[in-house]
mmCIF file of C-alpha atoms and ligand atoms in Angstrom:
data_model
loop_
_atom_site.group_PDB
_atom_site.id
_atom_site.type_symbol
_atom_site.label_atom_id
_atom_site.label_comp_id
_atom_site.label_asym_id
_atom_site.label_seq_id
_atom_site.Cartn_x
_atom_site.Cartn_y
_atom_site.Cartn_z
ATOM 1 C CA MET C 195 36.137 -20.048 11.670
ATOM 2 C CA VAL C 196 38.225 -21.570 14.502
ATOM 3 C CA GLN C 197 36.713 -21.124 17.972
ATOM 4 C CA SER C 198 38.694 -19.888 20.924
ATOM 5 C CA THR C 199 37.752 -21.969 24.064
ATOM 6 C CA GLY C 200 38.331 -19.859 26.924
ATOM 7 C CA PRO C 201 41.354 -18.517 28.285
ATOM 8 C CA LYS C 202 43.644 -21.533 27.133
ATOM 9 C CA LYS C 203 45.677 -20.335 24.247
ATOM 10 C CA ILE C 204 45.167 -22.031 20.877
ATOM 11 C CA LYS C 205 48.192 -24.063 19.980
ATOM 12 C CA CYS C 206 49.839 -23.060 16.847
ATOM 13 C CA ALA C 207 52.640 -24.301 14.456
ATOM 14 C CA VAL C 208 54.470 -22.008 12.142
ATOM 15 C CA PHE C 209 56.042 -23.076 8.753
ATOM 16 C CA ILE C 210 59.094 -21.213 7.390
ATOM 17 C CA SER C 211 61.714 -21.620 4.799
ATOM 18 C CA GLY C 212 63.955 -18.734 5.229
ATOM 19 C CA THR C 213 64.513 -15.703 7.519
ATOM 20 C CA GLY C 214 61.708 -15.995 9.703
ATOM 21 C CA SER C 215 61.054 -12.342 10.458
ATOM 22 C CA ASN C 216 57.363 -13.087 10.512
ATOM 23 C CA LEU C 217 57.945 -16.119 12.849
ATOM 24 C CA LYS C 218 59.768 -13.774 15.179
ATOM 25 C CA SER C 219 56.872 -11.187 15.193
ATOM 26 C CA LEU C 220 54.223 -14.040 15.676
ATOM 27 C CA ILE C 221 56.470 -15.370 18.653
ATOM 28 C CA ARG C 222 56.391 -11.797 20.233
ATOM 29 C CA PHE C 223 52.635 -11.599 19.697
ATOM 30 C CA SER C 224 52.126 -15.162 21.146
ATOM 31 C CA ASN C 225 53.966 -14.034 24.281
ATOM 32 C CA LYS C 226 51.388 -11.331 25.139
ATOM 33 C CA LYS C 227 48.962 -12.244 27.703
ATOM 34 C CA SER C 228 45.955 -11.186 25.495
ATOM 35 C CA SER C 229 47.277 -13.325 22.515
ATOM 36 C CA PRO C 230 44.875 -16.031 21.534
ATOM 37 C CA ILE C 231 47.713 -18.449 20.388
ATOM 38 C CA SER C 232 50.777 -20.080 21.877
ATOM 39 C CA ILE C 233 53.416 -21.279 19.322
ATOM 40 C CA GLU C 234 54.384 -24.905 20.143
ATOM 41 C CA LEU C 235 56.094 -25.963 16.896
ATOM 42 C CA ILE C 236 58.234 -24.683 13.996
ATOM 43 C CA ILE C 237 58.347 -26.509 10.880
ATOM 44 C CA SER C 238 60.904 -25.993 8.046
ATOM 45 C CA ASP C 239 61.628 -27.594 4.636
ATOM 46 C CA ASN C 240 65.241 -26.152 4.943
ATOM 47 C CA SER C 241 67.717 -27.028 7.703
ATOM 48 C CA LYS C 242 69.627 -23.882 6.908
ATOM 49 C CA ALA C 243 66.607 -21.484 7.322
ATOM 50 C CA LYS C 244 67.833 -18.513 9.449
ATOM 51 C CA GLY C 245 64.312 -18.486 11.157
ATOM 52 C CA LEU C 246 65.174 -21.699 12.933
ATOM 53 C CA ASN C 247 67.413 -19.856 15.370
ATOM 54 C CA PHE C 248 64.171 -18.150 16.710
ATOM 55 C CA GLY C 249 63.218 -21.746 17.838
ATOM 56 C CA LYS C 250 66.577 -21.854 19.898
ATOM 57 C CA ILE C 251 66.133 -18.368 21.203
ATOM 58 C CA PHE C 252 62.509 -18.813 22.368
ATOM 59 C CA LYS C 253 62.875 -22.572 23.217
ATOM 60 C CA ILE C 254 60.196 -23.748 20.761
ATOM 61 C CA SER C 255 60.459 -27.091 19.369
ATOM 62 C CA SER C 256 61.490 -27.141 15.670
ATOM 63 C CA LYS C 257 61.413 -29.937 13.205
ATOM 64 C CA VAL C 258 62.950 -29.949 9.672
ATOM 65 C CA PHE C 259 61.398 -32.089 6.879
ATOM 66 C CA ASP C 260 63.462 -32.159 3.536
ATOM 67 C CA PHE C 261 60.112 -32.562 1.352
ATOM 68 C CA ASN C 262 62.066 -34.586 -1.225
ATOM 69 C CA ASN C 263 59.387 -37.103 -0.706
ATOM 70 C CA LYS C 264 56.521 -34.786 -0.019
ATOM 71 C CA SER C 265 53.773 -37.191 0.823
ATOM 72 C CA PHE C 266 56.020 -38.800 3.412
ATOM 73 C CA SER C 267 57.241 -35.617 4.872
ATOM 74 C CA GLU C 268 53.441 -34.382 5.104
ATOM 75 C CA LYS C 269 52.398 -37.594 6.806
ATOM 76 C CA LYS C 270 55.137 -37.030 9.445
ATOM 77 C CA ILE C 271 53.978 -33.501 9.771
ATOM 78 C CA ILE C 272 50.389 -34.275 10.234
ATOM 79 C CA TYR C 273 51.450 -36.735 12.895
ATOM 80 C CA GLU C 274 53.567 -34.164 14.761
ATOM 81 C CA ILE C 275 50.781 -31.625 14.586
ATOM 82 C CA LYS C 276 47.879 -33.885 15.745
ATOM 83 C CA HIS C 277 50.109 -35.312 18.617
ATOM 84 C CA LYS C 278 50.947 -31.850 19.813
ATOM 85 C CA ASP C 279 47.101 -30.904 19.683
ATOM 86 C CA ILE C 280 47.904 -28.021 17.320
ATOM 87 C CA LYS C 281 44.850 -26.247 16.066
ATOM 88 C CA LEU C 282 46.349 -23.578 13.805
ATOM 89 C CA ILE C 283 48.969 -23.430 11.209
ATOM 90 C CA CYS C 284 50.560 -20.255 10.172
ATOM 91 C CA LEU C 285 52.626 -20.278 6.890
ATOM 92 C CA ALA C 286 55.187 -17.610 7.127
ATOM 93 C CA GLY C 287 57.475 -17.510 4.104
ATOM 94 C CA PHE C 288 56.976 -21.324 3.700
ATOM 95 C CA MET C 289 58.161 -21.947 0.024
ATOM 96 C CA ARG C 290 56.461 -25.206 -0.548
ATOM 97 C CA ILE C 291 52.897 -25.834 -1.783
ATOM 98 C CA LEU C 292 51.218 -28.279 0.540
ATOM 99 C CA SER C 293 49.249 -30.988 -0.982
ATOM 100 C CA LYS C 294 45.392 -31.071 -1.022
ATOM 101 C CA ASP C 295 45.327 -34.082 1.259
ATOM 102 C CA PHE C 296 47.377 -32.143 3.718
ATOM 103 C CA ILE C 297 45.144 -28.949 3.611
ATOM 104 C CA LYS C 298 42.041 -31.163 3.788
ATOM 105 C CA ASN C 299 43.365 -32.432 7.150
ATOM 106 C CA PHE C 300 43.393 -28.857 8.626
ATOM 107 C CA LYS C 301 40.535 -27.283 6.760
ATOM 108 C CA GLY C 302 39.967 -23.561 7.784
ATOM 109 C CA LYS C 303 43.024 -23.806 10.233
ATOM 110 C CA ILE C 304 45.725 -22.870 7.859
ATOM 111 C CA LEU C 305 46.721 -19.076 7.279
ATOM 112 C CA ASN C 306 49.254 -17.695 4.902
ATOM 113 C CA ILE C 307 50.806 -14.213 4.508
ATOM 114 C CA HIS C 308 51.471 -12.950 0.969
ATOM 115 C CA PRO C 309 53.447 -9.820 -0.033
ATOM 116 C CA SER C 310 50.763 -8.308 -2.408
ATOM 117 C CA LEU C 311 47.262 -7.070 -2.537
ATOM 118 C CA LEU C 312 45.575 -10.512 -3.386
ATOM 119 C CA PRO C 313 44.084 -11.411 -5.737
ATOM 120 C CA LYS C 314 46.777 -9.322 -7.619
ATOM 121 C CA TYR C 315 50.266 -11.023 -8.030
ATOM 122 C CA LYS C 316 49.850 -14.434 -6.595
ATOM 123 C CA GLY C 317 52.887 -16.558 -6.544
ATOM 124 C CA LEU C 318 56.584 -15.350 -6.700
ATOM 125 C CA ASN C 319 58.261 -11.765 -7.629
ATOM 126 C CA THR C 320 55.320 -9.836 -6.470
ATOM 127 C CA TYR C 321 57.422 -6.730 -6.006
ATOM 128 C CA GLN C 322 58.772 -6.570 -9.400
ATOM 129 C CA ARG C 323 55.605 -7.456 -11.022
ATOM 130 C CA ALA C 324 53.707 -4.584 -9.193
ATOM 131 C CA LEU C 325 56.396 -2.129 -10.108
ATOM 132 C CA SER C 326 56.629 -3.243 -13.739
ATOM 133 C CA ASN C 327 52.794 -2.488 -13.828
ATOM 134 C CA ASN C 328 53.263 0.939 -12.500
ATOM 135 C CA GLU C 329 50.959 0.067 -9.612
ATOM 136 C CA LYS C 330 50.512 3.094 -7.112
ATOM 137 C CA TYR C 331 49.939 0.766 -4.288
ATOM 138 C CA SER C 332 50.831 -2.749 -3.242
ATOM 139 C CA GLY C 333 50.905 -4.410 0.148
ATOM 140 C CA CYS C 334 50.300 -7.646 1.932
ATOM 141 C CA THR C 335 47.591 -9.988 2.509
ATOM 142 C CA VAL C 336 46.710 -12.653 5.195
ATOM 143 C CA HIS C 337 44.329 -15.359 3.933
ATOM 144 C CA PHE C 338 43.185 -18.804 4.508
ATOM 145 C CA VAL C 339 44.937 -21.535 2.625
ATOM 146 C CA ASN C 340 42.873 -23.681 0.124
ATOM 147 C CA SER C 341 43.995 -25.964 -2.491
ATOM 148 C CA ARG C 342 44.659 -23.317 -5.053
ATOM 149 C CA LEU C 343 47.812 -21.058 -4.760
ATOM 150 C CA ASP C 344 47.154 -17.746 -2.800
ATOM 151 C CA SER C 345 43.471 -18.126 -3.335
ATOM 152 C CA GLY C 346 41.865 -18.600 -0.206
ATOM 153 C CA LYS C 347 39.480 -16.254 1.619
ATOM 154 C CA ILE C 348 41.126 -13.020 2.575
ATOM 155 C CA ILE C 349 41.178 -12.115 6.273
ATOM 156 C CA LEU C 350 43.013 -8.866 6.313
ATOM 157 C CA GLN C 351 45.047 -6.712 3.891
ATOM 158 C CA LYS C 352 47.227 -3.623 4.366
ATOM 159 C CA LYS C 353 47.913 -1.275 1.577
ATOM 160 C CA VAL C 354 51.547 0.244 0.968
ATOM 161 C CA LYS C 355 52.171 3.351 -1.155
ATOM 162 C CA ILE C 356 54.742 2.736 -3.909
ATOM 163 C CA SER C 357 57.248 5.638 -4.077
ATOM 164 C CA LYS C 358 58.807 7.283 -7.017
ATOM 165 C CA ASN C 359 62.115 5.562 -7.092
ATOM 166 C CA GLU C 360 60.916 2.245 -5.537
ATOM 167 C CA THR C 361 63.015 -0.838 -6.104
ATOM 168 C CA PRO C 362 61.841 -4.418 -5.542
ATOM 169 C CA LYS C 363 64.209 -4.528 -2.595
ATOM 170 C CA SER C 364 62.932 -1.331 -1.095
ATOM 171 C CA LEU C 365 59.272 -2.280 -1.442
ATOM 172 C CA ALA C 366 60.001 -5.687 0.113
ATOM 173 C CA LYS C 367 61.251 -3.912 3.134
ATOM 174 C CA LYS C 368 58.409 -1.581 3.464
ATOM 175 C CA ILE C 369 55.909 -4.419 2.812
ATOM 176 C CA LEU C 370 57.473 -6.583 5.394
ATOM 177 C CA ILE C 371 57.262 -3.919 8.269
ATOM 178 C CA GLN C 372 53.442 -3.954 7.730
ATOM 179 C CA GLU C 373 53.488 -7.792 7.486
ATOM 180 C CA HIS C 374 54.707 -8.028 11.043
ATOM 181 C CA LYS C 375 51.757 -5.918 12.168
ATOM 182 C CA LEU C 376 49.105 -7.580 10.036
ATOM 183 C CA TYR C 377 49.527 -11.218 10.690
ATOM 184 C CA PRO C 378 48.875 -10.706 14.502
ATOM 185 C CA LYS C 379 45.934 -8.667 13.739
ATOM 186 C CA ALA C 380 44.513 -11.175 11.363
ATOM 187 C CA ILE C 381 44.890 -14.066 13.836
ATOM 188 C CA ARG C 382 42.942 -11.788 16.526
ATOM 189 C CA LYS C 383 40.265 -11.407 13.778
ATOM 190 C CA VAL C 384 40.226 -15.044 13.091
ATOM 191 C CA PHE C 385 39.495 -16.003 16.894
ATOM 192 C CA ASN C 386 37.356 -12.663 17.256
ATOM 193 C CA LEU C 387 39.687 -11.507 20.079
HETATM 194 C C1 GRF Z 672 57.268 -12.557 3.330
HETATM 195 O O1 GRF Z 672 57.502 -11.571 2.496
HETATM 196 C C2 GRF Z 672 56.176 -13.238 3.199
HETATM 197 O O2 GRF Z 672 54.851 -12.411 2.861
HETATM 198 C C3 GRF Z 672 56.305 -14.311 2.078
HETATM 199 O O3 GRF Z 672 57.674 -14.647 2.284
HETATM 200 C C4 GRF Z 672 58.450 -13.593 3.079
HETATM 201 C C5 GRF Z 672 58.841 -14.304 4.436
HETATM 202 O O4 GRF Z 672 59.801 -13.464 5.193
HETATM 203 N N1 GRF Z 672 55.453 -15.399 2.159
HETATM 204 P P1 GRF Z 672 60.213 -13.636 6.612
HETATM 205 O O5 GRF Z 672 60.878 -15.102 6.442
HETATM 206 O O6 GRF Z 672 59.097 -13.885 7.421
HETATM 207 O O7 GRF Z 672 61.295 -12.908 6.921
#
């Protein structure tokens, strides 16, 4: 567990690849007085990620690394993170798999949000796979990141009921609403606040 050290907020980086709706909800959360975190850095592997706009709107420093040379990009990210004294990394729709070495550098300090009730439906296409299996429920999970995909210790989950005529799109929408509430809750849980 990461320890909170008094009233000072824990510096956090959020990694995104796309829309960044979870990033937005995390920024809103971090701006609350009672929040244990402050977001100091946004990292993206995609210069076209819509979510990068939130960096501009909320005046948070953003950096793009193309990941064509993964180990080079990761080295630069590690430098940035250590330089800024960042103690927590939140993956939020980040579509790259971080290397074992990278993860080792931040053991127990990287969280991810995934749109299924893990350990079910690791990886991609979670909505379609849940529907094809006639699941009654799906949902979302916040977990610690380890070197195996979507397999780290679960922090919190939220169940979502699958309706009769559910489509992958409608299910994704329902789950996303819950993701925005679950990620902040999970962060509070990690820091015992
Ligand atoms: C979310 O469904 C998240 O669970 C998954 O990628 C999606 C990101 O959405 N890992 P957004 O970019 O936060 O809107």
